[in-house]
Amino acid sequence: MSETKHTVDEDTLEKLLYLSRLSPESTDMATLKKQVDDIVGYFDILSKYDDSENPYDAYPSTKADALREDEIVPGLEIHDVKKVTDKFMDGYFQVPKVLGEGA
């Protein structure tokens, strides 16, 4: 790996100022350039570390072929739904009131 230190040129610094909505008049350009060069230097340090490991290996993967088939199956019949609960009338389930007075 090369030991070259990356820096930001004046054109890139002007574009960063524009994107961050800073004006060159309100900022000491030499100090700002040094700070941006320091930040870029941190990325140089981080790039020395091995990043070949896939970060998604830590999470379980789902195989598409392990999922169920996408096929249409018949649902419950109305007479079967009526057997599940006694709070089913006229095609609707009676449920408790959810909204309070503040809604």
PDB file of N, CA and C in Angstrom:
ATOM      1  N   MET A   1       0.847  -1.169   0.000  1.00  0.00           N
ATOM      2  CA  MET A   1       0.000   0.000   0.000  1.00  0.00           C
ATOM      3  C   MET A   1       0.889   1.227   0.000  1.00  0.00           C
ATOM      4  N   SER A   2       0.539   2.207  -0.772  1.00  0.00           N
ATOM      5  CA  SER A   2       1.351   3.405  -0.866  1.00  0.00           C
ATOM      6  C   SER A   2       1.131   4.281   0.357  1.00  0.00           C
ATOM      7  N   GLU A   3       2.171   5.014   0.734  1.00  0.00           N
ATOM      8  CA  GLU A   3       2.122   5.878   1.895  1.00  0.00           C
ATOM      9  C   GLU A   3       1.861   7.331   1.503  1.00  0.00           C
ATOM     10  N   THR A   4       1.201   7.563   0.365  1.00  0.00           N
ATOM     11  CA  THR A   4       0.920   8.931  -0.048  1.00  0.00           C
ATOM     12  C   THR A   4      -0.222   9.489   0.777  1.00  0.00           C
ATOM     13  N   LYS A   5      -0.078  10.759   1.151  1.00  0.00           N
ATOM     14  CA  LYS A   5      -1.119  11.413   1.928  1.00  0.00           C
ATOM     15  C   LYS A   5      -2.035  12.149   0.960  1.00  0.00           C
ATOM     16  N   HIS A   6      -3.307  11.829   1.023  1.00  0.00           N
ATOM     17  CA  HIS A   6      -4.279  12.467   0.148  1.00  0.00           C
ATOM     18  C   HIS A   6      -4.691  13.810   0.729  1.00  0.00           C
ATOM     19  N   THR A   7      -4.828  14.794  -0.133  1.00  0.00           N
ATOM     20  CA  THR A   7      -5.273  16.112   0.289  1.00  0.00           C
ATOM     21  C   THR A   7      -6.396  16.575  -0.631  1.00  0.00           C
ATOM     22  N   VAL A   8      -7.052  17.631  -0.222  1.00  0.00           N
ATOM     23  CA  VAL A   8      -8.157  18.193  -0.985  1.00  0.00           C
ATOM     24  C   VAL A   8      -7.645  19.430  -1.708  1.00  0.00           C
ATOM     25  N   ASP A   9      -7.901  19.500  -3.006  1.00  0.00           N
ATOM     26  CA  ASP A   9      -7.453  20.683  -3.760  1.00  0.00           C
ATOM     27  C   ASP A   9      -8.443  21.831  -3.577  1.00  0.00           C
ATOM     28  N   GLU A  10      -8.064  23.008  -4.050  1.00  0.00           N
ATOM     29  CA  GLU A  10      -8.870  24.211  -3.849  1.00  0.00           C
ATOM     30  C   GLU A  10     -10.245  24.106  -4.515  1.00  0.00           C
ATOM     31  N   ASP A  11     -10.303  23.508  -5.704  1.00  0.00           N
ATOM     32  CA  ASP A  11     -11.576  23.380  -6.415  1.00  0.00           C
ATOM     33  C   ASP A  11     -12.553  22.504  -5.629  1.00  0.00           C
ATOM     34  N   THR A  12     -12.055  21.389  -5.119  1.00  0.00           N
ATOM     35  CA  THR A  12     -12.902  20.496  -4.323  1.00  0.00           C
ATOM     36  C   THR A  12     -13.335  21.176  -3.031  1.00  0.00           C
ATOM     37  N   LEU A  13     -12.438  21.943  -2.430  1.00  0.00           N
ATOM     38  CA  LEU A  13     -12.781  22.655  -1.210  1.00  0.00           C
ATOM     39  C   LEU A  13     -13.872  23.695  -1.467  1.00  0.00           C
ATOM     40  N   GLU A  14     -13.798  24.373  -2.595  1.00  0.00           N
ATOM     41  CA  GLU A  14     -14.841  25.341  -2.946  1.00  0.00           C
ATOM     42  C   GLU A  14     -16.193  24.642  -3.132  1.00  0.00           C
ATOM     43  N   LYS A  15     -16.181  23.465  -3.745  1.00  0.00           N
ATOM     44  CA  LYS A  15     -17.427  22.707  -3.932  1.00  0.00           C
ATOM     45  C   LYS A  15     -17.985  22.227  -2.596  1.00  0.00           C
ATOM     46  N   LEU A  16     -17.096  21.827  -1.674  1.00  0.00           N
ATOM     47  CA  LEU A  16     -17.555  21.427  -0.342  1.00  0.00           C
ATOM     48  C   LEU A  16     -18.172  22.602   0.401  1.00  0.00           C
ATOM     49  N   LEU A  17     -17.571  23.772   0.258  1.00  0.00           N
ATOM     50  CA  LEU A  17     -18.131  24.971   0.875  1.00  0.00           C
ATOM     51  C   LEU A  17     -19.514  25.270   0.322  1.00  0.00           C
ATOM     52  N   TYR A  18     -19.669  25.124  -0.985  1.00  0.00           N
ATOM     53  CA  TYR A  18     -20.969  25.381  -1.600  1.00  0.00           C
ATOM     54  C   TYR A  18     -22.016  24.384  -1.105  1.00  0.00           C
ATOM     55  N   LEU A  19     -21.641  23.097  -1.049  1.00  0.00           N
ATOM     56  CA  LEU A  19     -22.592  22.076  -0.606  1.00  0.00           C
ATOM     57  C   LEU A  19     -22.968  22.241   0.859  1.00  0.00           C
ATOM     58  N   SER A  20     -22.031  22.716   1.672  1.00  0.00           N
ATOM     59  CA  SER A  20     -22.311  22.890   3.088  1.00  0.00           C
ATOM     60  C   SER A  20     -22.892  24.264   3.396  1.00  0.00           C
ATOM     61  N   ARG A  21     -23.096  25.062   2.369  1.00  0.00           N
ATOM     62  CA  ARG A  21     -23.676  26.397   2.490  1.00  0.00           C
ATOM     63  C   ARG A  21     -22.828  27.321   3.368  1.00  0.00           C
ATOM     64  N   LEU A  22     -21.499  27.141   3.299  1.00  0.00           N
ATOM     65  CA  LEU A  22     -20.577  28.032   3.987  1.00  0.00           C
ATOM     66  C   LEU A  22     -19.998  29.005   2.978  1.00  0.00           C
ATOM     67  N   SER A  23     -19.735  30.206   3.424  1.00  0.00           N
ATOM     68  CA  SER A  23     -19.127  31.171   2.512  1.00  0.00           C
ATOM     69  C   SER A  23     -17.635  31.263   2.810  1.00  0.00           C
ATOM     70  N   PRO A  24     -16.808  31.396   1.785  1.00  0.00           N
ATOM     71  CA  PRO A  24     -15.360  31.509   2.001  1.00  0.00           C
ATOM     72  C   PRO A  24     -15.000  32.733   2.834  1.00  0.00           C
ATOM     73  N   GLU A  25     -15.837  33.762   2.810  1.00  0.00           N
ATOM     74  CA  GLU A  25     -15.539  34.973   3.569  1.00  0.00           C
ATOM     75  C   GLU A  25     -15.676  34.743   5.068  1.00  0.00           C
ATOM     76  N   SER A  26     -16.572  33.838   5.464  1.00  0.00           N
ATOM     77  CA  SER A  26     -16.826  33.619   6.889  1.00  0.00           C
ATOM     78  C   SER A  26     -15.902  32.573   7.498  1.00  0.00           C
ATOM     79  N   THR A  27     -15.011  32.010   6.711  1.00  0.00           N
ATOM     80  CA  THR A  27     -14.185  30.913   7.177  1.00  0.00           C
ATOM     81  C   THR A  27     -12.732  31.161   6.800  1.00  0.00           C
ATOM     82  N   ASP A  28     -11.832  30.848   7.719  1.00  0.00           N
ATOM     83  CA  ASP A  28     -10.408  30.914   7.410  1.00  0.00           C
ATOM     84  C   ASP A  28     -10.079  29.705   6.537  1.00  0.00           C
ATOM     85  N   MET A  29      -9.755  29.959   5.278  1.00  0.00           N
ATOM     86  CA  MET A  29      -9.572  28.881   4.303  1.00  0.00           C
ATOM     87  C   MET A  29      -8.411  27.961   4.670  1.00  0.00           C
ATOM     88  N   ALA A  30      -7.349  28.494   5.228  1.00  0.00           N
ATOM     89  CA  ALA A  30      -6.194  27.656   5.579  1.00  0.00           C
ATOM     90  C   ALA A  30      -6.563  26.682   6.691  1.00  0.00           C
ATOM     91  N   THR A  31      -7.275  27.173   7.697  1.00  0.00           N
ATOM     92  CA  THR A  31      -7.699  26.308   8.796  1.00  0.00           C
ATOM     93  C   THR A  31      -8.686  25.260   8.307  1.00  0.00           C
ATOM     94  N   LEU A  32      -9.632  25.679   7.485  1.00  0.00           N
ATOM     95  CA  LEU A  32     -10.622  24.751   6.958  1.00  0.00           C
ATOM     96  C   LEU A  32      -9.970  23.681   6.088  1.00  0.00           C
ATOM     97  N   LYS A  33      -9.022  24.069   5.241  1.00  0.00           N
ATOM     98  CA  LYS A  33      -8.339  23.108   4.377  1.00  0.00           C
ATOM     99  C   LYS A  33      -7.569  22.098   5.213  1.00  0.00           C
ATOM    100  N   LYS A  34      -6.928  22.556   6.294  1.00  0.00           N
ATOM    101  CA  LYS A  34      -6.195  21.630   7.167  1.00  0.00           C
ATOM    102  C   LYS A  34      -7.164  20.648   7.830  1.00  0.00           C
ATOM    103  N   GLN A  35      -8.323  21.148   8.275  1.00  0.00           N
ATOM    104  CA  GLN A  35      -9.303  20.268   8.920  1.00  0.00           C
ATOM    105  C   GLN A  35      -9.844  19.223   7.944  1.00  0.00           C
ATOM    106  N   VAL A  36     -10.133  19.633   6.717  1.00  0.00           N
ATOM    107  CA  VAL A  36     -10.630  18.678   5.720  1.00  0.00           C
ATOM    108  C   VAL A  36      -9.537  17.674   5.362  1.00  0.00           C
ATOM    109  N   ASP A  37      -8.282  18.136   5.249  1.00  0.00           N
ATOM    110  CA  ASP A  37      -7.175  17.217   4.969  1.00  0.00           C
ATOM    111  C   ASP A  37      -6.999  16.210   6.105  1.00  0.00           C
ATOM    112  N   ASP A  38      -7.214  16.650   7.352  1.00  0.00           N
ATOM    113  CA  ASP A  38      -7.138  15.724   8.484  1.00  0.00           C
ATOM    114  C   ASP A  38      -8.224  14.662   8.399  1.00  0.00           C
ATOM    115  N   ILE A  39      -9.431  15.078   8.015  1.00  0.00           N
ATOM    116  CA  ILE A  39     -10.530  14.118   7.877  1.00  0.00           C
ATOM    117  C   ILE A  39     -10.221  13.108   6.779  1.00  0.00           C
ATOM    118  N   VAL A  40      -9.702  13.589   5.653  1.00  0.00           N
ATOM    119  CA  VAL A  40      -9.329  12.683   4.569  1.00  0.00           C
ATOM    120  C   VAL A  40      -8.217  11.742   5.034  1.00  0.00           C
ATOM    121  N   GLY A  41      -7.322  12.260   5.876  1.00  0.00           N
ATOM    122  CA  GLY A  41      -6.252  11.416   6.432  1.00  0.00           C
ATOM    123  C   GLY A  41      -6.794  10.283   7.278  1.00  0.00           C
ATOM    124  N   TYR A  42      -7.890  10.517   7.988  1.00  0.00           N
ATOM    125  CA  TYR A  42      -8.507   9.443   8.773  1.00  0.00           C
ATOM    126  C   TYR A  42      -8.991   8.322   7.860  1.00  0.00           C
ATOM    127  N   PHE A  43      -9.503   8.683   6.695  1.00  0.00           N
ATOM    128  CA  PHE A  43      -9.929   7.648   5.752  1.00  0.00           C
ATOM    129  C   PHE A  43      -8.729   6.871   5.218  1.00  0.00           C
ATOM    130  N   ASP A  44      -7.579   7.537   5.066  1.00  0.00           N
ATOM    131  CA  ASP A  44      -6.359   6.827   4.668  1.00  0.00           C
ATOM    132  C   ASP A  44      -5.979   5.793   5.714  1.00  0.00           C
ATOM    133  N   ILE A  45      -6.129   6.157   6.985  1.00  0.00           N
ATOM    134  CA  ILE A  45      -5.818   5.213   8.064  1.00  0.00           C
ATOM    135  C   ILE A  45      -6.782   4.039   8.030  1.00  0.00           C
ATOM    136  N   LEU A  46      -8.064   4.327   7.854  1.00  0.00           N
ATOM    137  CA  LEU A  46      -9.066   3.253   7.819  1.00  0.00           C
ATOM    138  C   LEU A  46      -8.889   2.331   6.628  1.00  0.00           C
ATOM    139  N   SER A  47      -8.396   2.860   5.517  1.00  0.00           N
ATOM    140  CA  SER A  47      -8.244   2.032   4.319  1.00  0.00           C
ATOM    141  C   SER A  47      -7.118   1.017   4.453  1.00  0.00           C
ATOM    142  N   LYS A  48      -6.289   1.136   5.468  1.00  0.00           N
ATOM    143  CA  LYS A  48      -5.196   0.172   5.681  1.00  0.00           C
ATOM    144  C   LYS A  48      -5.710  -1.147   6.248  1.00  0.00           C
ATOM    145  N   TYR A  49      -6.894  -1.126   6.836  1.00  0.00           N
ATOM    146  CA  TYR A  49      -7.433  -2.329   7.455  1.00  0.00           C
ATOM    147  C   TYR A  49      -8.144  -3.188   6.423  1.00  0.00           C
ATOM    148  N   ASP A  50      -8.109  -4.472   6.672  1.00  0.00           N
ATOM    149  CA  ASP A  50      -8.712  -5.441   5.758  1.00  0.00           C
ATOM    150  C   ASP A  50     -10.224  -5.330   5.822  1.00  0.00           C
ATOM    151  N   ASP A  51     -10.835  -5.060   4.682  1.00  0.00           N
ATOM    152  CA  ASP A  51     -12.285  -4.980   4.634  1.00  0.00           C
ATOM    153  C   ASP A  51     -12.858  -6.014   3.677  1.00  0.00           C
ATOM    154  N   SER A  52     -12.128  -7.097   3.490  1.00  0.00           N
ATOM    155  CA  SER A  52     -12.591  -8.124   2.558  1.00  0.00           C
ATOM    156  C   SER A  52     -13.731  -8.956   3.136  1.00  0.00           C
ATOM    157  N   GLU A  53     -13.911  -8.905   4.459  1.00  0.00           N
ATOM    158  CA  GLU A  53     -14.998  -9.664   5.062  1.00  0.00           C
ATOM    159  C   GLU A  53     -16.327  -8.994   4.740  1.00  0.00           C
ATOM    160  N   ASN A  54     -17.272  -9.787   4.390  1.00  0.00           N
ATOM    161  CA  ASN A  54     -18.596  -9.279   4.053  1.00  0.00           C
ATOM    162  C   ASN A  54     -19.344  -8.957   5.356  1.00  0.00           C
ATOM    163  N   PRO A  55     -19.739  -7.691   5.578  1.00  0.00           N
ATOM    164  CA  PRO A  55     -20.422  -7.371   6.840  1.00  0.00           C
ATOM    165  C   PRO A  55     -21.779  -8.045   6.973  1.00  0.00           C
ATOM    166  N   TYR A  56     -22.341  -8.508   5.887  1.00  0.00           N
ATOM    167  CA  TYR A  56     -23.650  -9.145   5.942  1.00  0.00           C
ATOM    168  C   TYR A  56     -23.551 -10.620   6.333  1.00  0.00           C
ATOM    169  N   ASP A  57     -22.339 -11.137   6.485  1.00  0.00           N
ATOM    170  CA  ASP A  57     -22.187 -12.520   6.918  1.00  0.00           C
ATOM    171  C   ASP A  57     -22.627 -12.709   8.369  1.00  0.00           C
ATOM    172  N   ALA A  58     -22.683 -11.638   9.135  1.00  0.00           N
ATOM    173  CA  ALA A  58     -23.078 -11.733  10.534  1.00  0.00           C
ATOM    174  C   ALA A  58     -24.576 -11.954  10.681  1.00  0.00           C
ATOM    175  N   TYR A  59     -25.324 -11.716   9.632  1.00  0.00           N
ATOM    176  CA  TYR A  59     -26.770 -11.838   9.694  1.00  0.00           C
ATOM    177  C   TYR A  59     -27.215 -13.091   8.944  1.00  0.00           C
ATOM    178  N   PRO A  60     -28.251 -13.747   9.444  1.00  0.00           N
ATOM    179  CA  PRO A  60     -28.722 -14.941   8.726  1.00  0.00           C
ATOM    180  C   PRO A  60     -29.300 -14.561   7.367  1.00  0.00           C
ATOM    181  N   SER A  61     -29.012 -15.383   6.405  1.00  0.00           N
ATOM    182  CA  SER A  61     -29.526 -15.112   5.059  1.00  0.00           C
ATOM    183  C   SER A  61     -30.762 -15.966   4.802  1.00  0.00           C
ATOM    184  N   THR A  62     -31.577 -15.492   3.916  1.00  0.00           N
ATOM    185  CA  THR A  62     -32.781 -16.215   3.522  1.00  0.00           C
ATOM    186  C   THR A  62     -32.612 -16.636   2.079  1.00  0.00           C
ATOM    187  N   LYS A  63     -32.722 -17.892   1.861  1.00  0.00           N
ATOM    188  CA  LYS A  63     -32.604 -18.414   0.500  1.00  0.00           C
ATOM    189  C   LYS A  63     -33.961 -18.324  -0.178  1.00  0.00           C
ATOM    190  N   ALA A  64     -33.974 -17.846  -1.383  1.00  0.00           N
ATOM    191  CA  ALA A  64     -35.238 -17.699  -2.105  1.00  0.00           C
ATOM    192  C   ALA A  64     -35.890 -19.049  -2.353  1.00  0.00           C
ATOM    193  N   ASP A  65     -35.088 -20.087  -2.532  1.00  0.00           N
ATOM    194  CA  ASP A  65     -35.676 -21.391  -2.798  1.00  0.00           C
ATOM    195  C   ASP A  65     -36.235 -22.036  -1.528  1.00  0.00           C
ATOM    196  N   ALA A  66     -35.905 -21.503  -0.341  1.00  0.00           N
ATOM    197  CA  ALA A  66     -36.427 -22.053   0.899  1.00  0.00           C
ATOM    198  C   ALA A  66     -37.782 -21.445   1.258  1.00  0.00           C
ATOM    199  N   LEU A  67     -38.194 -20.426   0.538  1.00  0.00           N
ATOM    200  CA  LEU A  67     -39.484 -19.812   0.814  1.00  0.00           C
ATOM    201  C   LEU A  67     -40.611 -20.684   0.268  1.00  0.00           C
ATOM    202  N   ARG A  68     -41.802 -20.453   0.757  1.00  0.00           N
ATOM    203  CA  ARG A  68     -42.932 -21.249   0.283  1.00  0.00           C
ATOM    204  C   ARG A  68     -43.264 -20.863  -1.159  1.00  0.00           C
ATOM    205  N   GLU A  69     -43.950 -21.744  -1.807  1.00  0.00           N
ATOM    206  CA  GLU A  69     -44.373 -21.483  -3.179  1.00  0.00           C
ATOM    207  C   GLU A  69     -45.450 -20.415  -3.187  1.00  0.00           C
ATOM    208  N   ASP A  70     -45.506 -19.648  -4.217  1.00  0.00           N
ATOM    209  CA  ASP A  70     -46.503 -18.601  -4.334  1.00  0.00           C
ATOM    210  C   ASP A  70     -47.701 -19.171  -5.083  1.00  0.00           C
ATOM    211  N   GLU A  71     -48.543 -19.834  -4.327  1.00  0.00           N
ATOM    212  CA  GLU A  71     -49.713 -20.448  -4.940  1.00  0.00           C
ATOM    213  C   GLU A  71     -50.961 -20.049  -4.165  1.00  0.00           C
ATOM    214  N   ILE A  72     -52.034 -19.945  -4.861  1.00  0.00           N
ATOM    215  CA  ILE A  72     -53.301 -19.533  -4.265  1.00  0.00           C
ATOM    216  C   ILE A  72     -53.958 -20.745  -3.625  1.00  0.00           C
ATOM    217  N   VAL A  73     -54.357 -20.575  -2.370  1.00  0.00           N
ATOM    218  CA  VAL A  73     -55.052 -21.645  -1.655  1.00  0.00           C
ATOM    219  C   VAL A  73     -56.380 -21.093  -1.166  1.00  0.00           C
ATOM    220  N   PRO A  74     -57.361 -21.932  -1.020  1.00  0.00           N
ATOM    221  CA  PRO A  74     -58.668 -21.427  -0.565  1.00  0.00           C
ATOM    222  C   PRO A  74     -58.588 -20.950   0.875  1.00  0.00           C
ATOM    223  N   GLY A  75     -59.318 -19.879   1.173  1.00  0.00           N
ATOM    224  CA  GLY A  75     -59.361 -19.335   2.521  1.00  0.00           C
ATOM    225  C   GLY A  75     -60.432 -20.018   3.344  1.00  0.00           C
ATOM    226  N   LEU A  76     -60.740 -19.445   4.475  1.00  0.00           N
ATOM    227  CA  LEU A  76     -61.777 -20.011   5.336  1.00  0.00           C
ATOM    228  C   LEU A  76     -63.151 -19.703   4.772  1.00  0.00           C
ATOM    229  N   GLU A  77     -64.036 -20.646   4.936  1.00  0.00           N
ATOM    230  CA  GLU A  77     -65.427 -20.440   4.563  1.00  0.00           C
ATOM    231  C   GLU A  77     -66.132 -19.714   5.700  1.00  0.00           C
ATOM    232  N   ILE A  78     -67.222 -19.039   5.378  1.00  0.00           N
ATOM    233  CA  ILE A  78     -67.939 -18.244   6.371  1.00  0.00           C
ATOM    234  C   ILE A  78     -68.430 -19.111   7.531  1.00  0.00           C
ATOM    235  N   HIS A  79     -68.901 -20.300   7.241  1.00  0.00           N
ATOM    236  CA  HIS A  79     -69.406 -21.151   8.331  1.00  0.00           C
ATOM    237  C   HIS A  79     -68.272 -21.602   9.247  1.00  0.00           C
ATOM    238  N   ASP A  80     -67.037 -21.718   8.694  1.00  0.00           N
ATOM    239  CA  ASP A  80     -65.891 -22.058   9.544  1.00  0.00           C
ATOM    240  C   ASP A  80     -65.481 -20.873  10.414  1.00  0.00           C
ATOM    241  N   VAL A  81     -65.593 -19.665   9.881  1.00  0.00           N
ATOM    242  CA  VAL A  81     -65.239 -18.469  10.650  1.00  0.00           C
ATOM    243  C   VAL A  81     -66.214 -18.286  11.802  1.00  0.00           C
ATOM    244  N   LYS A  82     -67.469 -18.596  11.576  1.00  0.00           N
ATOM    245  CA  LYS A  82     -68.479 -18.460  12.632  1.00  0.00           C
ATOM    246  C   LYS A  82     -68.199 -19.412  13.782  1.00  0.00           C
ATOM    247  N   LYS A  83     -67.526 -20.528  13.505  1.00  0.00           N
ATOM    248  CA  LYS A  83     -67.189 -21.485  14.555  1.00  0.00           C
ATOM    249  C   LYS A  83     -66.045 -20.976  15.429  1.00  0.00           C
ATOM    250  N   VAL A  84     -65.228 -20.070  14.897  1.00  0.00           N
ATOM    251  CA  VAL A  84     -64.059 -19.587  15.633  1.00  0.00           C
ATOM    252  C   VAL A  84     -64.476 -18.668  16.776  1.00  0.00           C
ATOM    253  N   THR A  85     -65.424 -17.805  16.531  1.00  0.00           N
ATOM    254  CA  THR A  85     -65.837 -16.847  17.554  1.00  0.00           C
ATOM    255  C   THR A  85     -67.330 -16.604  17.473  1.00  0.00           C
ATOM    256  N   ASP A  86     -67.889 -16.183  18.583  1.00  0.00           N
ATOM    257  CA  ASP A  86     -69.313 -15.838  18.587  1.00  0.00           C
ATOM    258  C   ASP A  86     -69.509 -14.348  18.320  1.00  0.00           C
ATOM    259  N   LYS A  87     -68.445 -13.627  18.081  1.00  0.00           N
ATOM    260  CA  LYS A  87     -68.526 -12.186  17.823  1.00  0.00           C
ATOM    261  C   LYS A  87     -68.419 -11.899  16.328  1.00  0.00           C
ATOM    262  N   PHE A  88     -68.948 -12.782  15.517  1.00  0.00           N
ATOM    263  CA  PHE A  88     -68.944 -12.611  14.070  1.00  0.00           C
ATOM    264  C   PHE A  88     -70.391 -12.490  13.612  1.00  0.00           C
ATOM    265  N   MET A  89     -70.729 -11.340  13.000  1.00  0.00           N
ATOM    266  CA  MET A  89     -72.104 -11.142  12.571  1.00  0.00           C
ATOM    267  C   MET A  89     -72.111 -10.336  11.277  1.00  0.00           C
ATOM    268  N   ASP A  90     -72.914 -10.751  10.350  1.00  0.00           N
ATOM    269  CA  ASP A  90     -73.097 -10.060   9.070  1.00  0.00           C
ATOM    270  C   ASP A  90     -71.781  -9.865   8.316  1.00  0.00           C
ATOM    271  N   GLY A  91     -70.882 -10.823   8.427  1.00  0.00           N
ATOM    272  CA  GLY A  91     -69.623 -10.762   7.686  1.00  0.00           C
ATOM    273  C   GLY A  91     -68.534  -9.935   8.351  1.00  0.00           C
ATOM    274  N   TYR A  92     -68.741  -9.497   9.592  1.00  0.00           N
ATOM    275  CA  TYR A  92     -67.766  -8.660  10.296  1.00  0.00           C
ATOM    276  C   TYR A  92     -67.479  -9.235  11.672  1.00  0.00           C
ATOM    277  N   PHE A  93     -66.276  -8.967  12.183  1.00  0.00           N
ATOM    278  CA  PHE A  93     -65.924  -9.318  13.549  1.00  0.00           C
ATOM    279  C   PHE A  93     -66.207  -8.127  14.448  1.00  0.00           C
ATOM    280  N   GLN A  94     -66.777  -8.387  15.623  1.00  0.00           N
ATOM    281  CA  GLN A  94     -66.957  -7.335  16.605  1.00  0.00           C
ATOM    282  C   GLN A  94     -65.668  -7.268  17.416  1.00  0.00           C
ATOM    283  N   VAL A  95     -65.089  -6.083  17.454  1.00  0.00           N
ATOM    284  CA  VAL A  95     -63.824  -5.903  18.171  1.00  0.00           C
ATOM    285  C   VAL A  95     -64.005  -4.796  19.200  1.00  0.00           C
ATOM    286  N   PRO A  96     -63.142  -4.749  20.225  1.00  0.00           N
ATOM    287  CA  PRO A  96     -63.252  -3.684  21.217  1.00  0.00           C
ATOM    288  C   PRO A  96     -62.925  -2.315  20.607  1.00  0.00           C
ATOM    289  N   LYS A  97     -63.472  -1.280  21.179  1.00  0.00           N
ATOM    290  CA  LYS A  97     -63.220   0.067  20.699  1.00  0.00           C
ATOM    291  C   LYS A  97     -61.761   0.409  20.961  1.00  0.00           C
ATOM    292  N   VAL A  98     -61.084   0.921  19.959  1.00  0.00           N
ATOM    293  CA  VAL A  98     -59.667   1.201  20.064  1.00  0.00           C
ATOM    294  C   VAL A  98     -59.422   2.680  20.343  1.00  0.00           C
ATOM    295  N   LEU A  99     -60.160   3.543  19.701  1.00  0.00           N
ATOM    296  CA  LEU A  99     -59.961   4.969  19.853  1.00  0.00           C
ATOM    297  C   LEU A  99     -60.627   5.480  21.104  1.00  0.00           C
ATOM    298  N   GLY A 100     -59.950   6.365  21.816  1.00  0.00           N
ATOM    299  CA  GLY A 100     -60.514   6.942  23.022  1.00  0.00           C
ATOM    300  C   GLY A 100     -61.124   8.294  22.740  1.00  0.00           C
ATOM    301  N   GLU A 101     -61.319   9.072  23.779  1.00  0.00           N
ATOM    302  CA  GLU A 101     -61.948  10.365  23.629  1.00  0.00           C
ATOM    303  C   GLU A 101     -61.050  11.363  22.929  1.00  0.00           C
ATOM    304  N   GLY A 102     -59.730  11.186  22.978  1.00  0.00           N
ATOM    305  CA  GLY A 102     -58.806  12.158  22.412  1.00  0.00           C
ATOM    306  C   GLY A 102     -58.657  12.063  20.919  1.00  0.00           C
ATOM    307  N   ALA A 103     -59.262  11.078  20.286  1.00  0.00           N
ATOM    308  CA  ALA A 103     -59.060  10.902  18.848  1.00  0.00           C
ATOM    309  C   ALA A 103     -59.973  11.762  18.024  1.00  0.00           C
TER     310      ALA A 103
END
